[in-house]
mmCIF file of C-alpha atoms in Angstrom:
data_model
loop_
_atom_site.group_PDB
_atom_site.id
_atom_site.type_symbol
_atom_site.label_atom_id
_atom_site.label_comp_id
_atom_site.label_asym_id
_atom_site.label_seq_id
_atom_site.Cartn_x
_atom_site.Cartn_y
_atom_site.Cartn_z
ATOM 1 C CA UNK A 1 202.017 -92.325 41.847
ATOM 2 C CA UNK A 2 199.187 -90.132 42.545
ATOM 3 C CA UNK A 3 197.341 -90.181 45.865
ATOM 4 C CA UNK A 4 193.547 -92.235 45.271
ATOM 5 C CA UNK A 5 190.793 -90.167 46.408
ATOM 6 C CA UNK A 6 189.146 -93.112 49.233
ATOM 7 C CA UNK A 7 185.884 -93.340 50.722
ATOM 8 C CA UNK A 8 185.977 -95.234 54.122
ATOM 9 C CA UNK A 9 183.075 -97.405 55.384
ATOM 10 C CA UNK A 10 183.404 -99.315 58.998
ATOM 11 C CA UNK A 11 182.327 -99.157 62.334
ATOM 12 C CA UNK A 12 184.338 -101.106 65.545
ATOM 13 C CA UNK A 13 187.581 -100.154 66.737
ATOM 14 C CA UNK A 14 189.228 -102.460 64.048
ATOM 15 C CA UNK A 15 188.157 -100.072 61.495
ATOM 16 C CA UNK A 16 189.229 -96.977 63.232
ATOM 17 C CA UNK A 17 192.864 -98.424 63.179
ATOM 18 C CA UNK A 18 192.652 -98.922 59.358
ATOM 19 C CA UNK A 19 191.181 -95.275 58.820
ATOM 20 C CA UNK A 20 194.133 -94.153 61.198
ATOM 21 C CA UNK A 21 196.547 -95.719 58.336
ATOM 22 C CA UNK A 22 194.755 -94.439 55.802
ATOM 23 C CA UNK A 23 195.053 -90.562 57.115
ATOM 24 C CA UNK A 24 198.627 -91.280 57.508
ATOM 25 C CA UNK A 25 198.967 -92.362 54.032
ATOM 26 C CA UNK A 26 199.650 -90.288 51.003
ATOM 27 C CA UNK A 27 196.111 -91.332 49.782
ATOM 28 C CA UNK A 28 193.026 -88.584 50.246
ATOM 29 C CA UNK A 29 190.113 -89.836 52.269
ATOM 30 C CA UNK A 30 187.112 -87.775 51.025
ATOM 31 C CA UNK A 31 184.284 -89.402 53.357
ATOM 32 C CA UNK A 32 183.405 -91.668 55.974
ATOM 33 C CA UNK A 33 180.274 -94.141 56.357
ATOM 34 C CA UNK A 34 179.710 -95.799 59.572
ATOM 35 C CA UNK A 35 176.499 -97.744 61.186
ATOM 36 C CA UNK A 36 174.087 -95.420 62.844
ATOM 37 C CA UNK A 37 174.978 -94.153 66.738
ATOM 38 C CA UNK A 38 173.941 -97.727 68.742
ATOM 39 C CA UNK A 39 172.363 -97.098 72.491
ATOM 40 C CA UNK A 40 175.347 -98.318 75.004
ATOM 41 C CA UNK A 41 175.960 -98.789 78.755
ATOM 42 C CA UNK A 42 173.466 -98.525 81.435
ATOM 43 C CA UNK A 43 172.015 -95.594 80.531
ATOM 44 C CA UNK A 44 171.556 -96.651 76.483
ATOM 45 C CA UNK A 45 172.516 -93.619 75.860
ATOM 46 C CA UNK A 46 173.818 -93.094 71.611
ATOM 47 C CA UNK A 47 177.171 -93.836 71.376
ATOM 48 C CA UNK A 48 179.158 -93.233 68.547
ATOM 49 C CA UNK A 49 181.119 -95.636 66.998
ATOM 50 C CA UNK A 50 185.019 -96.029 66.958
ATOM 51 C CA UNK A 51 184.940 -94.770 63.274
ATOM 52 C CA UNK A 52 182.840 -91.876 63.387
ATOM 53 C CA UNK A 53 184.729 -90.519 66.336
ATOM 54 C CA UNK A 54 187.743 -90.585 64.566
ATOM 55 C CA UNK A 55 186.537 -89.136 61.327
ATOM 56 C CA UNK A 56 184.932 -86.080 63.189
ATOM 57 C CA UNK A 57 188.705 -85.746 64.773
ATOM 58 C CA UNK A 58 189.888 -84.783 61.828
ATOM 59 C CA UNK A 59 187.376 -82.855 60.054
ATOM 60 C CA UNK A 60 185.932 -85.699 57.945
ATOM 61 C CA UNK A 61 182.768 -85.513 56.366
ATOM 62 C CA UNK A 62 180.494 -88.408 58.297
ATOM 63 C CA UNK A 63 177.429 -90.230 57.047
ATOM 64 C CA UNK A 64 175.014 -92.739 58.818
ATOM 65 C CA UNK A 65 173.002 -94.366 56.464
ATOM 66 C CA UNK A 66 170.875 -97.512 57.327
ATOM 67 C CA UNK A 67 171.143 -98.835 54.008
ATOM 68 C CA UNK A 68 172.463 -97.869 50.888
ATOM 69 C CA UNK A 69 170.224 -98.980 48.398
ATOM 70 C CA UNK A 70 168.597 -95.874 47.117
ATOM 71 C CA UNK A 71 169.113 -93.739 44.411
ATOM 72 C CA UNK A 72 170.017 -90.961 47.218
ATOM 73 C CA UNK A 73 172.192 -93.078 49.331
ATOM 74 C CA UNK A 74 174.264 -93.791 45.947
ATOM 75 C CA UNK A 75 173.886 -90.321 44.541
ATOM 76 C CA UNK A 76 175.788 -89.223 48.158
ATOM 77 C CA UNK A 77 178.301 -91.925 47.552
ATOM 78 C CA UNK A 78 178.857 -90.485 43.501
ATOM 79 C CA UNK A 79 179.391 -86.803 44.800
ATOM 80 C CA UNK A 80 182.501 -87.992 46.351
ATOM 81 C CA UNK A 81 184.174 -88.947 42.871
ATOM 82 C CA UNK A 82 186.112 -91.814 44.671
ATOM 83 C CA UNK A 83 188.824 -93.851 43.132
ATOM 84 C CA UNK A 84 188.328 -96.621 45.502
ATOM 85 C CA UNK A 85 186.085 -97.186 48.876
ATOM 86 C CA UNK A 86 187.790 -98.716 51.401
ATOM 87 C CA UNK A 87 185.179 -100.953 53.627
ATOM 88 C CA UNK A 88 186.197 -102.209 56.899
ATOM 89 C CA UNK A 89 183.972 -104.213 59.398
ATOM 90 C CA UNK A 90 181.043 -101.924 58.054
ATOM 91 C CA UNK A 91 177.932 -103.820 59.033
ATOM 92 C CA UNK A 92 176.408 -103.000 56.055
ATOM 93 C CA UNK A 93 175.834 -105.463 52.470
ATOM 94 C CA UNK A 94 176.745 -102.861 49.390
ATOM 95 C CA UNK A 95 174.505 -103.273 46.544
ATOM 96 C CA UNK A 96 176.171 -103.967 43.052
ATOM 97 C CA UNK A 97 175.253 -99.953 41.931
ATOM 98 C CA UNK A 98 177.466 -99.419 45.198
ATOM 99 C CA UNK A 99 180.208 -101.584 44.088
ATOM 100 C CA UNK A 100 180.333 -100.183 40.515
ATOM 101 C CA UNK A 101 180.535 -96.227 41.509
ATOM 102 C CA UNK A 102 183.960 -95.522 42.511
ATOM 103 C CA UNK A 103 186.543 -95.985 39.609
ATOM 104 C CA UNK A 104 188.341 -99.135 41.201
ATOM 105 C CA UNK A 105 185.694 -100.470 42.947
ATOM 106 C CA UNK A 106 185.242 -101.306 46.686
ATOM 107 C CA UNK A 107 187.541 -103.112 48.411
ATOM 108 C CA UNK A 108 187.491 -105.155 51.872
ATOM 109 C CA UNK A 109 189.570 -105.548 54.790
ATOM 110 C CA UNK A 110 188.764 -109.425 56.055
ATOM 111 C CA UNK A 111 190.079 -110.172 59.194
ATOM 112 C CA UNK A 112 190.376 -114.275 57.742
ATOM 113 C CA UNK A 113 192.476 -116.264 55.410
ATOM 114 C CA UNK A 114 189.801 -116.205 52.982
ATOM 115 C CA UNK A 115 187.870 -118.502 52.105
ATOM 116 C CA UNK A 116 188.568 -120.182 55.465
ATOM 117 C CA UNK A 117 186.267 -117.382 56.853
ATOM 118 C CA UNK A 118 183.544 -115.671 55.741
ATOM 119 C CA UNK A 119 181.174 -113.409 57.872
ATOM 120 C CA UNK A 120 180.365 -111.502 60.444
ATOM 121 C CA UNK A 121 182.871 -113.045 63.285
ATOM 122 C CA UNK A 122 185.997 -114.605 61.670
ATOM 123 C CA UNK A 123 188.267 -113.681 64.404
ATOM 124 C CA UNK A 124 186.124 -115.659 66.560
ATOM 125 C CA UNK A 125 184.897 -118.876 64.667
ATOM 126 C CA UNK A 126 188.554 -119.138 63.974
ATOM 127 C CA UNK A 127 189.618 -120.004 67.114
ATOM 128 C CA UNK A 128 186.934 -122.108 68.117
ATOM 129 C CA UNK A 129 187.544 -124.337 65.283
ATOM 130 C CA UNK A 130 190.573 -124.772 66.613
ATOM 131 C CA UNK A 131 192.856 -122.775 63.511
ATOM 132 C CA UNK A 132 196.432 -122.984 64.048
ATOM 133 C CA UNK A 133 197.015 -119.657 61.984
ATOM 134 C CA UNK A 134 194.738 -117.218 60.393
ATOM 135 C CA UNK A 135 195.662 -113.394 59.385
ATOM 136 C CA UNK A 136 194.063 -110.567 57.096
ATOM 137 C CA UNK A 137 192.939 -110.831 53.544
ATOM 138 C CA UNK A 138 192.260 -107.664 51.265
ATOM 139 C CA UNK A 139 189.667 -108.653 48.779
ATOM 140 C CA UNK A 140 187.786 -106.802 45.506
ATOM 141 C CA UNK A 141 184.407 -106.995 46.768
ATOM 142 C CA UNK A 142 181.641 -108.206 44.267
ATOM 143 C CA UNK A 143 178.185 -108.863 45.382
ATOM 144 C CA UNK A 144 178.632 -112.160 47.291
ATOM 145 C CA UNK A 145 179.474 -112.742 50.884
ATOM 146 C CA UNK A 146 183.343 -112.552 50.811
ATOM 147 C CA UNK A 147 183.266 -114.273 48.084
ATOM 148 C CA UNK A 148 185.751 -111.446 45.659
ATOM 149 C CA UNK A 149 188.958 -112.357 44.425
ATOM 150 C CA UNK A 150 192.527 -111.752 46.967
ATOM 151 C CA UNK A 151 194.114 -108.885 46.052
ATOM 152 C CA UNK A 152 197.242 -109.708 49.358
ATOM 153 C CA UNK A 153 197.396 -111.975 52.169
ATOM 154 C CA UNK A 154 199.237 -111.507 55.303
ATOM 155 C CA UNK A 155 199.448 -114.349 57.800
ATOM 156 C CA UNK A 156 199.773 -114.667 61.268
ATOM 157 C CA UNK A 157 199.844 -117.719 64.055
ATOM 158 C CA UNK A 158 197.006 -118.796 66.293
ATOM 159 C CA UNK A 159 198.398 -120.144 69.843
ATOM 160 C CA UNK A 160 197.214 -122.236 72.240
ATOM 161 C CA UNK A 161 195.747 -119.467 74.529
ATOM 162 C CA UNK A 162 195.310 -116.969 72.069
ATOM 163 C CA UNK A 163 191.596 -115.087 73.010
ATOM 164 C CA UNK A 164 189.508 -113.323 70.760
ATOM 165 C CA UNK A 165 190.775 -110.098 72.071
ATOM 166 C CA UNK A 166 194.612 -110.859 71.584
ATOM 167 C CA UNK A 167 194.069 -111.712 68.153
ATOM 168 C CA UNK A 168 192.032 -109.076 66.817
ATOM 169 C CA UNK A 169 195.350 -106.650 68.532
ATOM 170 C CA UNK A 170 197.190 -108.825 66.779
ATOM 171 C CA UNK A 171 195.334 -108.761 63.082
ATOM 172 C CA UNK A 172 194.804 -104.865 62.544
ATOM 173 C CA UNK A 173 198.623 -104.560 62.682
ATOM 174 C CA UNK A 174 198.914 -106.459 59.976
ATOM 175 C CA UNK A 175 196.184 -105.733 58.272
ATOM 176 C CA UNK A 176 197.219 -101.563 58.206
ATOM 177 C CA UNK A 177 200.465 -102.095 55.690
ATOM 178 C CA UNK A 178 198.653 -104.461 53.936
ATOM 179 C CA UNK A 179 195.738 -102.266 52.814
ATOM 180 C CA UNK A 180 197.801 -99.588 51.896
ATOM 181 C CA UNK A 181 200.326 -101.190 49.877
ATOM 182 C CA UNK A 182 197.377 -102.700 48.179
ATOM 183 C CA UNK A 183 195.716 -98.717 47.382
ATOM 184 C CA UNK A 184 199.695 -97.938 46.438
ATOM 185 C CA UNK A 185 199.408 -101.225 43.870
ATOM 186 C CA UNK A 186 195.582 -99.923 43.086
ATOM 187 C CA UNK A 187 197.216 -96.736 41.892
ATOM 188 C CA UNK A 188 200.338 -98.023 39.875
ATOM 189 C CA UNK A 189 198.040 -100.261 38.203
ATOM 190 C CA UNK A 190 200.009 -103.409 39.698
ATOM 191 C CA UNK A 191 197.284 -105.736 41.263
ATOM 192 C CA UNK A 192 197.550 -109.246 40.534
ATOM 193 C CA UNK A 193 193.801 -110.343 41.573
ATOM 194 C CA UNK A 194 193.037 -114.427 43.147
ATOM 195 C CA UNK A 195 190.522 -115.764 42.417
ATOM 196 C CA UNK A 196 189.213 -117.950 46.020
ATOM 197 C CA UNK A 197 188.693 -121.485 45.758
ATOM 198 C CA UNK A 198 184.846 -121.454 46.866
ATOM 199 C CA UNK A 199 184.946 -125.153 48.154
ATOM 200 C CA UNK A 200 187.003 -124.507 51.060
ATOM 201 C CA UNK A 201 184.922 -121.926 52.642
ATOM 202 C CA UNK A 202 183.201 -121.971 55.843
ATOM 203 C CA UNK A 203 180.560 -118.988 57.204
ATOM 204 C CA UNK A 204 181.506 -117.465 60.270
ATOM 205 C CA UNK A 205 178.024 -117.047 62.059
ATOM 206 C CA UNK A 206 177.543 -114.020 64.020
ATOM 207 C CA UNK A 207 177.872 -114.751 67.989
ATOM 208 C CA UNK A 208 174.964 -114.966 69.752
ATOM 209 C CA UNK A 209 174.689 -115.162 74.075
ATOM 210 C CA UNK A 210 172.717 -118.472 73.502
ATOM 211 C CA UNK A 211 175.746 -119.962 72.627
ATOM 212 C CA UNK A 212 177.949 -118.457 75.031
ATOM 213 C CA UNK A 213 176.508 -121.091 77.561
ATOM 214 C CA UNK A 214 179.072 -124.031 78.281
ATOM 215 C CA UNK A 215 177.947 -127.883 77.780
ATOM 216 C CA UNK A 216 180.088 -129.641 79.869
ATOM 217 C CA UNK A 217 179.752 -132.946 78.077
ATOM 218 C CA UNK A 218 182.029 -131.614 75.330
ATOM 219 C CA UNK A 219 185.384 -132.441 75.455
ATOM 220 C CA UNK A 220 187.696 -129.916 77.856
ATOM 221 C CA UNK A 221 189.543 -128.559 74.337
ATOM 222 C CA UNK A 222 186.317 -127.812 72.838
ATOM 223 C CA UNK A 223 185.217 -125.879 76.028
ATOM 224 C CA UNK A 224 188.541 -123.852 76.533
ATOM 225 C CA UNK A 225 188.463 -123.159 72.499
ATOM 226 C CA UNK A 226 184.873 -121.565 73.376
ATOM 227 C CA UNK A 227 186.003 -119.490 76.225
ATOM 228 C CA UNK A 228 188.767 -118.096 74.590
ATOM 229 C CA UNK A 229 186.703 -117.156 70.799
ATOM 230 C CA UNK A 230 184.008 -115.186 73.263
ATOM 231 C CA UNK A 231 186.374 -113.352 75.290
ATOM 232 C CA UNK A 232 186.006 -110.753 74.861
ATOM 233 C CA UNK A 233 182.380 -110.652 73.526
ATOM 234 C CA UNK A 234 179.774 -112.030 74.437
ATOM 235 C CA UNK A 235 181.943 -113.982 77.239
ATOM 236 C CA UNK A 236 180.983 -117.782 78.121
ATOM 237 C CA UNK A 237 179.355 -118.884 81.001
ATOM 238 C CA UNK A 238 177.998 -121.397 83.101
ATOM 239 C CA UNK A 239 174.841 -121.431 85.811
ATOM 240 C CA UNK A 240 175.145 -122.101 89.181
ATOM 241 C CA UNK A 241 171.666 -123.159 90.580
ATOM 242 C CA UNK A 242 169.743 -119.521 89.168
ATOM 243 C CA UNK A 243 173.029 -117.549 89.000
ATOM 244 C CA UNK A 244 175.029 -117.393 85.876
ATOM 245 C CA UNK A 245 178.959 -116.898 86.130
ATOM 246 C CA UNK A 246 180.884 -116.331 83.442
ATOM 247 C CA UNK A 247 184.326 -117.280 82.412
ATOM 248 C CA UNK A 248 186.651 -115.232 80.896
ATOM 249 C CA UNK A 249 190.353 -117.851 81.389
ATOM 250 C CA UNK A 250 191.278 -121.484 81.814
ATOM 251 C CA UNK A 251 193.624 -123.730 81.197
ATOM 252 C CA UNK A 252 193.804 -127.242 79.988
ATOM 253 C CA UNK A 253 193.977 -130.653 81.949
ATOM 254 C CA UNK A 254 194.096 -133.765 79.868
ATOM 255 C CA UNK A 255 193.240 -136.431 82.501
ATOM 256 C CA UNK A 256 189.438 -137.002 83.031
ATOM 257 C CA UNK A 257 187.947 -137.036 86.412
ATOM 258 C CA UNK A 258 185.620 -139.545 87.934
ATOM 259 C CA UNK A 259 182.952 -137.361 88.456
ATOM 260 C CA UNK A 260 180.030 -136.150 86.547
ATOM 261 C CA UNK A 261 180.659 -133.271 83.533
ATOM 262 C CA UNK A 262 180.226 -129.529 85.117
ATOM 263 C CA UNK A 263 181.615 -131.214 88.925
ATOM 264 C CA UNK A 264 183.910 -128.813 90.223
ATOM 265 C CA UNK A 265 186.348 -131.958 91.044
ATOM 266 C CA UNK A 266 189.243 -129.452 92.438
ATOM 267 C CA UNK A 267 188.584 -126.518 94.667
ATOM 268 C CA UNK A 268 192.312 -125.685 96.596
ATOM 269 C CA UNK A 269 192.672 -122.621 98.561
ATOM 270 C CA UNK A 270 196.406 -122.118 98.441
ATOM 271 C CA UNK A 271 196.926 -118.233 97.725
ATOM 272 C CA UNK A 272 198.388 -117.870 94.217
ATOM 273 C CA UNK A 273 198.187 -121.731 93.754
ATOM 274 C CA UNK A 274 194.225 -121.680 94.414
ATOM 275 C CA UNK A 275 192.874 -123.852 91.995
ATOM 276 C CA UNK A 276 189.268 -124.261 90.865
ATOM 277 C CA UNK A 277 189.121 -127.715 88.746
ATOM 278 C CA UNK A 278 185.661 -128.626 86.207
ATOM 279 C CA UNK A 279 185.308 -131.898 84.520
ATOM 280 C CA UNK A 280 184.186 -132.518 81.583
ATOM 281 C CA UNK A 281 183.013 -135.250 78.793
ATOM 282 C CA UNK A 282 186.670 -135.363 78.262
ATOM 283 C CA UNK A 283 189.636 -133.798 80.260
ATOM 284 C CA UNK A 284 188.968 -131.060 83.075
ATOM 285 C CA UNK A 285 189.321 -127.281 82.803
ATOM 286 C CA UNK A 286 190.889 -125.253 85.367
ATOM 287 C CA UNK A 287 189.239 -122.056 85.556
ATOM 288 C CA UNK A 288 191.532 -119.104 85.947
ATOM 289 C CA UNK A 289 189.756 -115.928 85.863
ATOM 290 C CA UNK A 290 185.641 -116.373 86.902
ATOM 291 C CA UNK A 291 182.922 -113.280 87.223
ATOM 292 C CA UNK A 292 180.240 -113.394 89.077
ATOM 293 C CA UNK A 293 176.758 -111.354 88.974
ATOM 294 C CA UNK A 294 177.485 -107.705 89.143
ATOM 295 C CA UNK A 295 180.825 -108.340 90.000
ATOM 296 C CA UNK A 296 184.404 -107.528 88.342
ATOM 297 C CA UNK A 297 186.730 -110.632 87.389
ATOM 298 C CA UNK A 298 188.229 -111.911 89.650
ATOM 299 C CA UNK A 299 191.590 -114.537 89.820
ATOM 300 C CA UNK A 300 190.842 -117.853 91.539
ATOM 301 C CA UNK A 301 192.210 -116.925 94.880
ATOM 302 C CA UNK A 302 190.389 -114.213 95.065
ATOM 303 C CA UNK A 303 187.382 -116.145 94.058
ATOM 304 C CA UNK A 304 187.412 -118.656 96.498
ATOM 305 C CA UNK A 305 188.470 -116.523 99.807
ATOM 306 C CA UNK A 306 185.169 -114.990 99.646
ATOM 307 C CA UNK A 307 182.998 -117.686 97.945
ATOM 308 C CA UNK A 308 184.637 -120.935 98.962
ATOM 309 C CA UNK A 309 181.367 -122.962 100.320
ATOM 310 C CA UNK A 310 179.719 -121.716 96.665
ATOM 311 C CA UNK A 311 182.690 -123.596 94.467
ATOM 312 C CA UNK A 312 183.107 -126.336 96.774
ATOM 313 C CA UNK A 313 184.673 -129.675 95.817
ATOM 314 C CA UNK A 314 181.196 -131.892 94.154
ATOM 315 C CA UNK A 315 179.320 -128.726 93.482
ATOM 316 C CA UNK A 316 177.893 -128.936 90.106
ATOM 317 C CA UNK A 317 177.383 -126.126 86.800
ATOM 318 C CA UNK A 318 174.081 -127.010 84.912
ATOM 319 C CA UNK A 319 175.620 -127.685 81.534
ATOM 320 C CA UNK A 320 173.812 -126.062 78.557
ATOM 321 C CA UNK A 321 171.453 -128.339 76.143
ATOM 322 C CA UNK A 322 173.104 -129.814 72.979
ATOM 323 C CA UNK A 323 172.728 -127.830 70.174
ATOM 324 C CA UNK A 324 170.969 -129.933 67.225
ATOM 325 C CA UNK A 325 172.318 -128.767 64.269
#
């Protein structure tokens, strides 16, 4: 089998791990393409991303486009002579003249069971529908959403206090083999394309704060689903008269207390079995790890031996408006 020659295109840390595998492959990776250097931290300064720190690493040749949709941005891409471009959490749509340069086309790393999950946050949307499993999907990409057909599938469960963060640690690792024993089935001409039934899938919206805020009216499961889809990005949270706390853990209660949705109805001081109790339209959430403004995370009992009179028992969260859909 000869070694492809690969373009790589992605940008967060979940792409870095894939370009990792790649390097330590027998396949060639030619060039990198990653999302212009993004103002971060307090002082916005440029920041480069995940990918393009890697690539420079090792001597890669790295390019920024913001688009690729003119005759120069494809005429870079040609140069390259590429068998196959490997596109990871890019951030970037490829036009069709982008698709059709390199020999086998452009292929996707999805971190979804497509067609479950198409879009920018399928890690996410996944657990806040409440998926029992999800995994990693390579796909031939064509010029719809995640719409191409499955080239390999690799599975993986969703638990019951699984966060956003512990499942995308747990998705790259299985995503890796799977892309390149896909390149090594690319090259031997082995491939056995599937087509995606189109009726089952659902568009994973990109996370916005707005929706970080919690609505206490919904049901306690709904509300821990939340918390644990935006942890860790863009985090959920609550207000407190002006001040807005955000919650990164909690844990489920199934029995519904008599007080109003957002009460705290629990608020024990009892070193490491502190508890700080919310109820909601249905159930109650315990809250297990709680940030304040300008403050670190902190565990309950921490929480509430400096800021006990703040999350006392019949204190209230303002709950968020309903979202009309």
């Amino acid at each position: 089998m000869s070694p492809l020659r690969v373009i790589f295109a992605g940008t967060p840390e979940f792409a870095a791990h894939h370009l990792q595998a790649l390097l330590d492959s027998r396949h060639q990776v030619v060039a990198v393409f990653t999302q212009p250097d993004r103002p971060a931290g307090r002082g916005k300064k440029l920041q480069a991303s995940p990918v393009k720190t890697l690539a420079l690493s090792q001597n890669l040749p790295v390019h920024q486009p913001t688009h690729l949709k003119t005759p120069d941005d494809q005429a870079l891409i040609e140069q390259y002579q590429a068998d196959v471009m490997v596109v990871v959490a890019y951030g970037l749509l490829l036009p069709k003249a982008v698709l059709d340069l390199p020999r086998l086309g452009c292929i996707n790393v999805h971190a979804s069971l497509l067609p479950r999950w198409r879009g920018a946050a399928p890690i996410q949307r996944a657990i806040q529908a409440g998926d029992s499993e999800t995994g990693v999907t390579i796909m031939q990409m064509d010029v719809g959403l995640d719409t191409g057909d499955m080239l390999a599938i690799s599975r993986c469960p969703i638990g019951p206090t699984t966060t956003a963060a512990e499942l995308h640690d747990t998705l790259w690792p299985i995503g890796c083999p799977a892309l390149i024993d896909t390149l090594d089935q690319l090259a031997n001409n082995a491939v056995k394309p599937v087509p995606q039934d189109h009726d089952k899938a659902n568009y994973a919206h990109k996370l916005t704060k707005e929706e970080a805020q919690i609505d206490w009216r919904q049901p306690a499961a709904n509300i821990d689903r939340l918390i644990r889809a935006f942890n860790p990005f863009p985090v959920a949270f609550t207000l407190l008269g002006e001040e807005r706390v955000r919650l990164w853990q909690a844990s489920l209660i199934t029995e519904t207390a008599a007080v109003a949705p957002g009460t705290i109805a629990l608020a024990e001081q009892s070193g490491s079995k502190s508890r700080l109790v919310v109820a909601c339209g249905e159930g109650q959430l315990a809250l297990t790890s709680v940030q304040l403004p300008g403050k670190k995370a902190l565990a309950i009992a921490d929480l509430l031996a400096g800021n006990h009179a703040k999350f006392a028992e019949g204190i209230q969260f303002i709950s968020a408006e309903p979202v009309n859909e």
